[in-house]
mmCIF file of N, CA and C in Angstrom:
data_model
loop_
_atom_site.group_PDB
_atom_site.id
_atom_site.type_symbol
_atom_site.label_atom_id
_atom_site.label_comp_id
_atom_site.label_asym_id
_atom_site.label_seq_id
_atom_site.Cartn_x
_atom_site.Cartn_y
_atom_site.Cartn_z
ATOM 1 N N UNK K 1 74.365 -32.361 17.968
ATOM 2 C CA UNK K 1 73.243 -31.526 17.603
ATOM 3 C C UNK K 1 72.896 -30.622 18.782
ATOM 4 N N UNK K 2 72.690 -29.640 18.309
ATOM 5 C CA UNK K 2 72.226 -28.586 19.542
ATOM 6 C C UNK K 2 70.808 -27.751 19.580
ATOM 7 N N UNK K 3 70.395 -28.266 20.387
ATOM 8 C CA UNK K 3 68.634 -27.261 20.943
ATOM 9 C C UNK K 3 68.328 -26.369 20.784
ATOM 10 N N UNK K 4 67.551 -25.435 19.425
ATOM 11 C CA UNK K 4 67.314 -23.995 19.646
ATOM 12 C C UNK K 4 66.299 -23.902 21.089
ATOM 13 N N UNK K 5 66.196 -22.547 21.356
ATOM 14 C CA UNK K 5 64.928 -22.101 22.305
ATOM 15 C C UNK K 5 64.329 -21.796 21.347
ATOM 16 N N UNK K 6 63.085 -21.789 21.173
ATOM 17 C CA UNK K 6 61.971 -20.930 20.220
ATOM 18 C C UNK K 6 61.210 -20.520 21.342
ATOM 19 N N UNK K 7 61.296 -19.326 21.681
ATOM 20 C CA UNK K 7 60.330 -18.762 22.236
ATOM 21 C C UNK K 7 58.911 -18.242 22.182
ATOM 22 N N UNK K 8 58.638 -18.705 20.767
ATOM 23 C CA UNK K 8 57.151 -19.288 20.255
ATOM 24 C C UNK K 8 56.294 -20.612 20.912
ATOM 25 N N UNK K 9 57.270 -21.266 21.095
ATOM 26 C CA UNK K 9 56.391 -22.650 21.320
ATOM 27 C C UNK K 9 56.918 -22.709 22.440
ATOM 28 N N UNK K 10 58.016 -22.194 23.411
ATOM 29 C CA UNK K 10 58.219 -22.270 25.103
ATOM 30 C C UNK K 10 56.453 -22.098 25.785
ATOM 31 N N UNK K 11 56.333 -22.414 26.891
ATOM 32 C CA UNK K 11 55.733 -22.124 28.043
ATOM 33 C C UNK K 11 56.285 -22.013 28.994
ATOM 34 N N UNK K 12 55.690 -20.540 29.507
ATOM 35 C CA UNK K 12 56.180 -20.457 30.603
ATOM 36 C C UNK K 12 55.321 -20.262 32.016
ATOM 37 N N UNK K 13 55.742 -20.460 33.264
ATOM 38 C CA UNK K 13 54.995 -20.721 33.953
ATOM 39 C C UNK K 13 54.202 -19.815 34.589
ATOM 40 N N UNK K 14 54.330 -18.412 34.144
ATOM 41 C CA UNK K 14 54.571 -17.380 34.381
ATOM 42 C C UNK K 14 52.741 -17.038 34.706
ATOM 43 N N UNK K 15 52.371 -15.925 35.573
ATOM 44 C CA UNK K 15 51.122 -15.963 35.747
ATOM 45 C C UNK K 15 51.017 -14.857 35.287
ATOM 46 N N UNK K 16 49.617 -14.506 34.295
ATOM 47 C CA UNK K 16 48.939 -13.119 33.730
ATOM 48 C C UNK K 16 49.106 -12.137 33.963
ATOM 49 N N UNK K 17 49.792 -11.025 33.529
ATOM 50 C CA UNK K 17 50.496 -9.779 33.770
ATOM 51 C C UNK K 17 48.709 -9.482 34.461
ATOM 52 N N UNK K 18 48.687 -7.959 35.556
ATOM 53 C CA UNK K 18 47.403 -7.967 35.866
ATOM 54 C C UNK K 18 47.300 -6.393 34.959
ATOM 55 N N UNK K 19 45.361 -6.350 35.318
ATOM 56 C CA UNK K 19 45.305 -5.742 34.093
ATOM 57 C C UNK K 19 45.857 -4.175 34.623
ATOM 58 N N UNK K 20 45.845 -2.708 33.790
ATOM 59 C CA UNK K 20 45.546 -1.735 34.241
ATOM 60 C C UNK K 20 44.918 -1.161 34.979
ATOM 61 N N UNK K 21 45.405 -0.377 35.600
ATOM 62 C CA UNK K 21 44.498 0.096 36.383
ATOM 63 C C UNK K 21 43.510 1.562 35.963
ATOM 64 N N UNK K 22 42.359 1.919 35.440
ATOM 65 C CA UNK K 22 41.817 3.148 34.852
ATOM 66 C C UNK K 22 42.120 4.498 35.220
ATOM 67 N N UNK K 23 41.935 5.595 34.429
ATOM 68 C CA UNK K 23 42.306 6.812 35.181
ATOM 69 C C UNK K 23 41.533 6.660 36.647
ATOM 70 N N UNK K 24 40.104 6.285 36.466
ATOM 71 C CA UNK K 24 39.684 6.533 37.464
ATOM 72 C C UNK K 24 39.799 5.764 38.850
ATOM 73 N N UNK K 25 40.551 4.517 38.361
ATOM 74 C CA UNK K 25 40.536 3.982 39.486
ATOM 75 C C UNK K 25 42.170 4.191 39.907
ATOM 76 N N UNK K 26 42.967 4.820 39.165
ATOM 77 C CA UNK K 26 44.224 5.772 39.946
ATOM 78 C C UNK K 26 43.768 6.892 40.750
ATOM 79 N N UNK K 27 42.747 7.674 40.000
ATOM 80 C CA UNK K 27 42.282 8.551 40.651
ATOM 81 C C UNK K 27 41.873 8.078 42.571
ATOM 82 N N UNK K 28 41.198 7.192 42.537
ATOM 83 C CA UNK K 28 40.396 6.828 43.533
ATOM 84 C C UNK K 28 41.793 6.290 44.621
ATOM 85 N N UNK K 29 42.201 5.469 43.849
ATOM 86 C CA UNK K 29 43.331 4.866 45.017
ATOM 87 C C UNK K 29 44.404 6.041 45.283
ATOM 88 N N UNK K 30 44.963 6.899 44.095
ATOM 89 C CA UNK K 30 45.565 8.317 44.939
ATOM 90 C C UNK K 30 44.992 8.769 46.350
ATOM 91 N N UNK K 31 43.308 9.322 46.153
ATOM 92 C CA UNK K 31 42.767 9.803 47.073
ATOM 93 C C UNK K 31 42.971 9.164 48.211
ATOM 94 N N UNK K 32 42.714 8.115 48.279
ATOM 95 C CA UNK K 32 42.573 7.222 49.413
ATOM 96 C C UNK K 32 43.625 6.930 50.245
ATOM 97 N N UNK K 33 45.050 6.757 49.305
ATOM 98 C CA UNK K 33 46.129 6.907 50.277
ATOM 99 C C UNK K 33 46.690 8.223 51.214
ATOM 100 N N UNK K 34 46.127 9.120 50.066
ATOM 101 C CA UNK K 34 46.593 10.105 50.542
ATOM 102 C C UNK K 34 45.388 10.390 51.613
ATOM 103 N N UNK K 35 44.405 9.796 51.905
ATOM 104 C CA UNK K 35 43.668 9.968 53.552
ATOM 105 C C UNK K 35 44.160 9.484 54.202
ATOM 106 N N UNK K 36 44.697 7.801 53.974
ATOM 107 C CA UNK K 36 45.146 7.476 54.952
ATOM 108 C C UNK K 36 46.578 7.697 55.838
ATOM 109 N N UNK K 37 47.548 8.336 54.509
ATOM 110 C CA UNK K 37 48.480 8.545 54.846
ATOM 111 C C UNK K 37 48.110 10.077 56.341
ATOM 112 N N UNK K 38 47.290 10.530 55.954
ATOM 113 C CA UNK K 38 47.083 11.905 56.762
ATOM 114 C C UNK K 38 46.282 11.104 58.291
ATOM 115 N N UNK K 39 45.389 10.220 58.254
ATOM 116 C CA UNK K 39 44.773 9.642 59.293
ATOM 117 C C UNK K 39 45.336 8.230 60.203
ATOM 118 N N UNK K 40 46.840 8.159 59.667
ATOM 119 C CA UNK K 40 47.892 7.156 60.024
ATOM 120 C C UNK K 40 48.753 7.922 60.876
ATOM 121 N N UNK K 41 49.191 9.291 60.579
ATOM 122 C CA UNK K 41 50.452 9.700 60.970
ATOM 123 C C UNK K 41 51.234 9.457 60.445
ATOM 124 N N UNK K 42 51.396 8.704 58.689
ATOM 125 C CA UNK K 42 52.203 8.364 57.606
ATOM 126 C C UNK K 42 53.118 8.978 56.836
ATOM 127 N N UNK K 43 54.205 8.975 56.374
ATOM 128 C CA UNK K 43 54.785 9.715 55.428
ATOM 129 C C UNK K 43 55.242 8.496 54.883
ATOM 130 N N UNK K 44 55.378 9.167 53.133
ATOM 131 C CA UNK K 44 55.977 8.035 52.001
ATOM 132 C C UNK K 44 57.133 8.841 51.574
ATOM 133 N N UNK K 45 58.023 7.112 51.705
ATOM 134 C CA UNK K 45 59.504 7.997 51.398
ATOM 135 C C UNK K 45 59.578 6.444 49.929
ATOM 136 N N UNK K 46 59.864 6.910 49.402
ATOM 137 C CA UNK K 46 60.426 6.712 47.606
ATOM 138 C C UNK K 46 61.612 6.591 46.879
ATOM 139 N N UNK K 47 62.321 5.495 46.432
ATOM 140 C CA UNK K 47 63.481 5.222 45.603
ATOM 141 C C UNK K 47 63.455 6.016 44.421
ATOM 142 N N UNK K 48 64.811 6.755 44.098
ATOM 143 C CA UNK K 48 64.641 7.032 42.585
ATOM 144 C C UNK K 48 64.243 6.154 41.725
ATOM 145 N N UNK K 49 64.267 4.776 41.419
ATOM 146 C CA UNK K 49 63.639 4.235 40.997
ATOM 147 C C UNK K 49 62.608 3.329 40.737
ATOM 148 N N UNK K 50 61.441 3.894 41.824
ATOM 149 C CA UNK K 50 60.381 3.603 41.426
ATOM 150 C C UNK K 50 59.353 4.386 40.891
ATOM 151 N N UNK K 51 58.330 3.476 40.202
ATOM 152 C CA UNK K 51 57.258 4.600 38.761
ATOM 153 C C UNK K 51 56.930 5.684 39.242
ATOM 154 N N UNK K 52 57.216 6.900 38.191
ATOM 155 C CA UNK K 52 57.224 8.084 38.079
ATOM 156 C C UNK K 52 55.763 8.964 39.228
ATOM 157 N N UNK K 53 54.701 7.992 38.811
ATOM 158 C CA UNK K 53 53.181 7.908 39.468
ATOM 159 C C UNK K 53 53.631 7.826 41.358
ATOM 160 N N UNK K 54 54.112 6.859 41.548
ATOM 161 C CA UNK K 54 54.541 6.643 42.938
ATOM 162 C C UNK K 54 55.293 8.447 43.571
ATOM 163 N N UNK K 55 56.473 8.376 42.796
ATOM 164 C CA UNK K 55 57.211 9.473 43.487
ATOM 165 C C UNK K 55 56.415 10.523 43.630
ATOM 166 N N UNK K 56 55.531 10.947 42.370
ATOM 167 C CA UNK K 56 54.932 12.297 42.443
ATOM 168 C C UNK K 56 54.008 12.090 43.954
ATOM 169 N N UNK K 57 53.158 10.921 44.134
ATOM 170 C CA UNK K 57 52.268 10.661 45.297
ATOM 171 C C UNK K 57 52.858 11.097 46.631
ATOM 172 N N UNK K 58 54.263 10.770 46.717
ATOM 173 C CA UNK K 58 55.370 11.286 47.887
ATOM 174 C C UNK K 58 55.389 12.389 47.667
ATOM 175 N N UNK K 59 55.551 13.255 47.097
ATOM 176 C CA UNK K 59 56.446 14.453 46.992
ATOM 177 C C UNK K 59 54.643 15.231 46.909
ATOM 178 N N UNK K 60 53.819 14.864 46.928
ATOM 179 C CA UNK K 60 52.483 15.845 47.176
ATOM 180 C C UNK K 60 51.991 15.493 48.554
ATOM 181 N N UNK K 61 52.292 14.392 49.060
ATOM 182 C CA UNK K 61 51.849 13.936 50.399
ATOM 183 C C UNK K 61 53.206 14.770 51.599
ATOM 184 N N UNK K 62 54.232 14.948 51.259
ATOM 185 C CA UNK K 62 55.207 15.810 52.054
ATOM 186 C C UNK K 62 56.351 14.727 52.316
ATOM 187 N N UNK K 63 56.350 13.612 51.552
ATOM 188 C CA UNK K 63 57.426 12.345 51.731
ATOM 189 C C UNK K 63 58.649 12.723 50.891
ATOM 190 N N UNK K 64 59.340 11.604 50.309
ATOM 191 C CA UNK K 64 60.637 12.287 50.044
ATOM 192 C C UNK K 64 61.126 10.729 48.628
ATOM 193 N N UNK K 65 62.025 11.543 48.015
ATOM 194 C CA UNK K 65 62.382 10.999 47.044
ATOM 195 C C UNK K 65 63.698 10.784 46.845
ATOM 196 N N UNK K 66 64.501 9.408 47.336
ATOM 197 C CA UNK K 66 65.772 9.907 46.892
ATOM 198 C C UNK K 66 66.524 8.493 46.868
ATOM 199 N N UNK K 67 67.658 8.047 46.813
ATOM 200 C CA UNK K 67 68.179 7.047 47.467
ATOM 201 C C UNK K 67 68.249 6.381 49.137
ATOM 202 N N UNK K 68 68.207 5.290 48.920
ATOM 203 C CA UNK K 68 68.106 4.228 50.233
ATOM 204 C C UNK K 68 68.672 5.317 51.274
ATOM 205 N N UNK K 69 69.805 5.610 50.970
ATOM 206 C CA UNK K 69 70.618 6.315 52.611
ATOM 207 C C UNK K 69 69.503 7.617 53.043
ATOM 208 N N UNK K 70 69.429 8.542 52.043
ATOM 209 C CA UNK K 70 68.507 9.635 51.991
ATOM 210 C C UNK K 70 67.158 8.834 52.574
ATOM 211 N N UNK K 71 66.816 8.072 52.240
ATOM 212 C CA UNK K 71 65.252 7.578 52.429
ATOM 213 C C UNK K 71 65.361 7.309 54.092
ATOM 214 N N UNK K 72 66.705 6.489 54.424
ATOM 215 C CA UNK K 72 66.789 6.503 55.992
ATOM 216 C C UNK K 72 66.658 7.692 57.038
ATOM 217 N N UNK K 73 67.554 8.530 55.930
ATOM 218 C CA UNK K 73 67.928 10.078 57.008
ATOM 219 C C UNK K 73 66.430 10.078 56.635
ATOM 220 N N UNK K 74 65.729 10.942 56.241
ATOM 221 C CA UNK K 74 64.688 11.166 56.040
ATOM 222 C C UNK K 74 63.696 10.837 57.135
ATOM 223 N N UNK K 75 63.269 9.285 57.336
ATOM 224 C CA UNK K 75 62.444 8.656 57.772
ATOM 225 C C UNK K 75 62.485 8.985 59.680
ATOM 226 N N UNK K 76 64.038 8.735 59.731
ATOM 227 C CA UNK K 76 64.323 9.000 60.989
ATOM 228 C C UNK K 76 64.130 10.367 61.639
ATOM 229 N N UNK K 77 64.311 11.448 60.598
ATOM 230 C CA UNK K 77 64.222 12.855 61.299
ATOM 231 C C UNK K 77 62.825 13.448 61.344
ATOM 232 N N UNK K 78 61.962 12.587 60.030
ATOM 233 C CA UNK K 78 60.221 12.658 59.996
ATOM 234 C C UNK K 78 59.738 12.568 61.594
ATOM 235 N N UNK K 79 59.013 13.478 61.856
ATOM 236 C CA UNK K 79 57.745 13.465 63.200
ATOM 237 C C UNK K 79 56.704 12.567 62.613
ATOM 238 N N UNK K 80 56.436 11.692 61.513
ATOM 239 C CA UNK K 80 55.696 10.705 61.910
ATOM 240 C C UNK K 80 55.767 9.265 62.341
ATOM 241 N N UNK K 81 54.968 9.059 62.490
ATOM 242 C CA UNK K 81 54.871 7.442 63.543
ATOM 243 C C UNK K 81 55.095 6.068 62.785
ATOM 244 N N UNK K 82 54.402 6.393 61.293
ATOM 245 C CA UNK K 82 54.409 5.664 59.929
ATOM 246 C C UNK K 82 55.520 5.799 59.018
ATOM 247 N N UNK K 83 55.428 4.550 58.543
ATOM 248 C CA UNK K 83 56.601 4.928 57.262
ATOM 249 C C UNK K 83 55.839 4.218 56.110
ATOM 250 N N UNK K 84 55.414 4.595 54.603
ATOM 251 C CA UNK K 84 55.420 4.008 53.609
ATOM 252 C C UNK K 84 56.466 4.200 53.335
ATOM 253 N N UNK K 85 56.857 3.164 52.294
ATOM 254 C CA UNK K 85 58.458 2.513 52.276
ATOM 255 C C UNK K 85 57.657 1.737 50.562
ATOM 256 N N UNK K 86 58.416 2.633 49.649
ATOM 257 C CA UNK K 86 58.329 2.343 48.108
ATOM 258 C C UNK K 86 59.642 2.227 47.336
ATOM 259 N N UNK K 87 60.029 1.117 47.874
ATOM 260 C CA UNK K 87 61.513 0.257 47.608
ATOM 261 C C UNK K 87 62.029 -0.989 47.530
ATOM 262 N N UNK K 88 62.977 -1.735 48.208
ATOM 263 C CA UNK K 88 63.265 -3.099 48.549
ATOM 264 C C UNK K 88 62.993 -3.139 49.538
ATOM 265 N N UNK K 89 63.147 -4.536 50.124
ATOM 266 C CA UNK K 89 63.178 -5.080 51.368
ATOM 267 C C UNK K 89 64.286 -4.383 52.660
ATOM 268 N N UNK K 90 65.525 -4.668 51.524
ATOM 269 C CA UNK K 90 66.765 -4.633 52.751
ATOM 270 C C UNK K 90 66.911 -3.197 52.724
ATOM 271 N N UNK K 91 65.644 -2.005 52.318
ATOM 272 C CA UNK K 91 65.604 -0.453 52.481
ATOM 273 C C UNK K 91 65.275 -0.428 53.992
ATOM 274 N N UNK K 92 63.725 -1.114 53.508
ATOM 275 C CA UNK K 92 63.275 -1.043 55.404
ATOM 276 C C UNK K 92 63.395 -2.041 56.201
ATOM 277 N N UNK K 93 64.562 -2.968 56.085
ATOM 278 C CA UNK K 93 65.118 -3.185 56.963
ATOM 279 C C UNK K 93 66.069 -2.121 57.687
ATOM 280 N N UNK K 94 67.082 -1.528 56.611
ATOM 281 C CA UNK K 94 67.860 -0.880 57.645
ATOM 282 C C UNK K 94 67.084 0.398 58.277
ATOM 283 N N UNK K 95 66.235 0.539 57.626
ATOM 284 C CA UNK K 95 64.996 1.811 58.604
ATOM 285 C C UNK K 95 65.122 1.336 59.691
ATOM 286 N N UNK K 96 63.928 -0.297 59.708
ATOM 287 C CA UNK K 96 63.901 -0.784 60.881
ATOM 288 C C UNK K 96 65.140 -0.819 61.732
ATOM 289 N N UNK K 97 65.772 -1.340 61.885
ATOM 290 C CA UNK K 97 67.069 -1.512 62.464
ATOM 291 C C UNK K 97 67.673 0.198 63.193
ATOM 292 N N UNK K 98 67.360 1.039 62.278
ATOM 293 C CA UNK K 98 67.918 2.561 62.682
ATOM 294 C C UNK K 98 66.690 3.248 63.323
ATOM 295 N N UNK K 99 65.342 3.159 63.047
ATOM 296 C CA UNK K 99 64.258 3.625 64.190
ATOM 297 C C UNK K 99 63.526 2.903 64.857
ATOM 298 N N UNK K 100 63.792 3.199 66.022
ATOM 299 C CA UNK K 100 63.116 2.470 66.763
ATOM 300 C C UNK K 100 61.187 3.398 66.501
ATOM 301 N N UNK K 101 60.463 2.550 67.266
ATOM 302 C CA UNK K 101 58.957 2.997 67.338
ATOM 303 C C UNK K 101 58.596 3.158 66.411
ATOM 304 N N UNK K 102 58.728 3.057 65.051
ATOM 305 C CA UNK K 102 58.062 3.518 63.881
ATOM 306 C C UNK K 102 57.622 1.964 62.841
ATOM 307 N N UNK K 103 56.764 2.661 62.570
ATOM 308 C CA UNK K 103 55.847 1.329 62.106
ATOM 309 C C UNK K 103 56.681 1.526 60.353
ATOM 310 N N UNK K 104 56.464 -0.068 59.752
ATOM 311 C CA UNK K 104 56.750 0.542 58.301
ATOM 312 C C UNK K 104 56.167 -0.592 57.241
ATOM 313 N N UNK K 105 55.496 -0.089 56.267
ATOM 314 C CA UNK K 105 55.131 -0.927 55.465
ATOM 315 C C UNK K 105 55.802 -0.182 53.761
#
C-alpha cells in the first residue's frame, strides 16, 4: 500500500507569509533609503533578478542593475564608500574579497 500526500490535511511548519506592505508605507521606506543611501556615501547595485520595485530604487538612486560580475565591476569602480548589495550572499562575498575599504550590506 502506498501513502498519498494530501496537501489539505499536511502541516507545515512554515511561518505566516508577512503582510503587505501599503502604497504608503512603500512610499515612506523608498524615501528613506534613498536619504540614507545619499547620507551614507551608498550606492545600490541589483541582480536582474530581483523585484522589479528594488531595481527601479537602484537605477533612480544612480546604482546599477545587472548580473553578479557587472554588479562587481560596478561596485569597485563606484566612488562610494557603501555598497547596498540586492542579491545572494556569495555576490558580496566576491565584492568583499575584490574591494578592499568598502562597507557592504
Amino acid at each position: 500500500m502506498s501513502v498519498m500526500f494530501d496537501p489539505d490535511t499536511a502541516i507545515y511548519p512554515f511561518p505566516p507569509k508577512p503582510t503587505p506592505l501599503s502604497i504608503d508605507e512603500k512610499a515612506y521606506y523608498r524615501e528613506k533609503i534613498k536619504r540614507l543611501l545619499k547620507e551614507r556615501n551608498a550606492v545600490m547595485v541589483a541582480h536582474y533578478y530581483t523585484d522589479p520595485e528594488i531595481q527601479q530604487l537602484a537605477e533612480e538612486t544612480g546604482g546599477c542593475i545587472s548580473d553578479s560580475l557587472e554588479m562587481a565591476r560596478f561596485g569597485a569602480k563606484h566612488p562610494a564608500s557603501t555598497l547596498l548589495v540586492a542579491g545572494v550572499r556569495f555576490m558580496g562575498e566576491n565584492r568583499q574579497n575584490s574591494q578592499s575599504g568598502k562597507k557592504q550590506f
